[in-house]
């Protein structure tokens, strides 16, 4: 699905990723944890193709193709989805119009027919119910005046509608209460299958209580310094990242 | 002086018809005023050099031309090609209450009315207004009888198909309590120079639904205007849509000459790479209790330039006036430019007025968000930035015009590059 090889990237001349390696196979769920400033969000932006994020070195293949050869919108319509930590508000564009265009762009890319307004409305209502947002959120401007939690649910709603093959969730749990956290987790779990992969970027173990990862990676100083199973997240929860310091120093010594 | 103007003045001296006194007046003003000074407030932002140094090319009857169609509208078409009226007015069946005459062929009763209207709606004529007054022999006079409501829209078409000077005129008289829909439709990209002016006298309680499409592009240069005077309780709803060319300038003047008149004007300009468009609008509130609502919105492409000058002048006696003027612009590149100048000049003390202008650039974050959901760049830009234009399109009363304009404008916008 995704193969990252020796990725170096910077933003505004500040080097953030310094040789990151990661392979995600179809159907796998990878959690990426790490201290603030380690480069977790940068990884998501670089993969999605955001302007201003420069790749200095390394390569990434997505479904066997060179990811960096694709424009932002191509990556998305090829099945890469990034759920944002801080989704932007776009007054003037309705959530419905936005999602319909987005779903249809993806369908066209796959050689499928565009959905009619009625067909789309039906799907959108189902997805909206699934993330427990009132239906009038479809009519409102994209994220306009949504609370933090509502924005996160809106991201998950888009994920459900777009049916991507690789979902990257950038701190989709931050700022959520337990109920909202469960809604997000249920949304993700409902989409898990043997072909769809997930990269879950998070600070906290608690989301991983609901979404069981196959692998847990620790990202520090721009690269993955430790990989383990779900128990690694529990250790971080208990000990913090302090142990990393020694281990990491030890490794580089 | 400009060689073009000198030649025009010489040619105009040979024009002899029932409008002679007005033409004479225009000529003497042209001779005294001469070519506008490069720094004159009225013209300093308008690139006039190409006209100044132009050689007059007389117009002649064109053979090949295509009149752009608006699906479902079925208007009465009055077509000027390169400044020559090619529609045979005898072939047109007019609804009861509507009469149309060519200026060159107007019966004496109509001549009297034309003389009363010609150059009077906007008495302060700028250089090209004076040129048109002095030389224009191709024109039409349109009259709606009192209490008549004409359903079929009338369309005045100006086509530029070859290099020539085209001067046309429309004079429209709406009788008391009458109704009319007029579309002024200019189009063409041939190197040419068109001056097309229209004057509307909207009688008591009469209603005019007006459109002006200035789709001259490329080397087709034009300076024109639509001038309206509103009598008591008259109503004007005008929509202007413009592209840009080497030189495209329109002056819209609305004069509240009666009380309780209402004017609404929406203007849209969409300038592709390197184009120029200049809109000068003046609203004169000379009488009390009038309302004006003006919205001008534009999108300006790379190296294109727009000028908006919007003036509302409220005279001392025009108490209880309600006037609003708003101009919004979106620049698609660092090299796109707008000169905007909304002006309020108020001499009455009991009025409600507002004006404003905004200039914006593309929202990068919002664009990224849409792209990251697979939406194509061109479509995303339309979704993010076309809404404020679409709002004015949706505001158009005529459904056929709306349906025709909407995809045409969004396609033009989608083809404009953001740099």
PDB file of C-alpha atoms in Angstrom, chain A residues 45 48 50 72-73 76 81-82 84 88 90 93 98 101-102 105 143 155 158, chain B residues 363-377 379 383-384 387:
ATOM      1  CA  UNK A  45       1.144  16.855   5.175  1.00  0.00           C
ATOM      2  CA  UNK A  48      -0.900  14.512   1.165  1.00  0.00           C
ATOM      3  CA  UNK A  50       0.719  20.252   1.006  1.00  0.00           C
ATOM      4  CA  UNK A  72      -2.546  16.754  -4.199  1.00  0.00           C
ATOM      5  CA  UNK A  73      -5.891  16.011  -5.825  1.00  0.00           C
ATOM      6  CA  UNK A  76      -6.661  11.963  -2.924  1.00  0.00           C
ATOM      7  CA  UNK A  81      -7.102  10.433   2.754  1.00  0.00           C
ATOM      8  CA  UNK A  82      -5.831  12.728   5.490  1.00  0.00           C
ATOM      9  CA  UNK A  84      -6.926  16.934   9.534  1.00  0.00           C
ATOM     10  CA  UNK A  88     -10.303  24.679   7.861  1.00  0.00           C
ATOM     11  CA  UNK A  90     -14.917  27.475   4.385  1.00  0.00           C
ATOM     12  CA  UNK A  93     -19.284  26.440   0.234  1.00  0.00           C
ATOM     13  CA  UNK A  98     -18.181  20.047  -1.108  1.00  0.00           C
ATOM     14  CA  UNK A 101     -17.904  17.130  -5.598  1.00  0.00           C
ATOM     15  CA  UNK A 102     -15.246  15.300  -3.676  1.00  0.00           C
ATOM     16  CA  UNK A 105     -14.145  13.443  -8.382  1.00  0.00           C
ATOM     17  CA  UNK A 143     -16.826  23.313   9.068  1.00  0.00           C
ATOM     18  CA  UNK A 155     -13.648  14.489   8.825  1.00  0.00           C
ATOM     19  CA  UNK A 158     -15.860  12.390   4.658  1.00  0.00           C
TER      20      UNK A 158
ATOM     21  CA  UNK B 363      -7.313  31.390   0.259  1.00  0.00           C
ATOM     22  CA  UNK B 364      -4.474  28.869   0.136  1.00  0.00           C
ATOM     23  CA  UNK B 365      -5.594  26.796   3.113  1.00  0.00           C
ATOM     24  CA  UNK B 366      -9.124  26.370   1.859  1.00  0.00           C
ATOM     25  CA  UNK B 367      -7.825  25.451  -1.583  1.00  0.00           C
ATOM     26  CA  UNK B 368      -5.538  22.804  -0.092  1.00  0.00           C
ATOM     27  CA  UNK B 369      -8.441  21.352   1.860  1.00  0.00           C
ATOM     28  CA  UNK B 370     -10.555  20.931  -1.266  1.00  0.00           C
ATOM     29  CA  UNK B 371      -7.647  19.505  -3.281  1.00  0.00           C
ATOM     30  CA  UNK B 372      -6.869  17.040  -0.504  1.00  0.00           C
ATOM     31  CA  UNK B 373     -10.358  15.648  -1.028  1.00  0.00           C
ATOM     32  CA  UNK B 374      -9.693  14.922  -4.680  1.00  0.00           C
ATOM     33  CA  UNK B 375     -11.472  17.954  -6.126  1.00  0.00           C
ATOM     34  CA  UNK B 376      -9.740  19.208  -9.269  1.00  0.00           C
ATOM     35  CA  UNK B 377      -7.910  22.508  -8.930  1.00  0.00           C
ATOM     36  CA  UNK B 379     -13.241  23.129  -9.894  1.00  0.00           C
ATOM     37  CA  UNK B 383     -16.219  26.532  -5.684  1.00  0.00           C
ATOM     38  CA  UNK B 384     -14.170  28.760  -3.419  1.00  0.00           C
ATOM     39  CA  UNK B 387     -19.768  32.155  -5.031  1.00  0.00           C
TER      40      UNK B 387
END
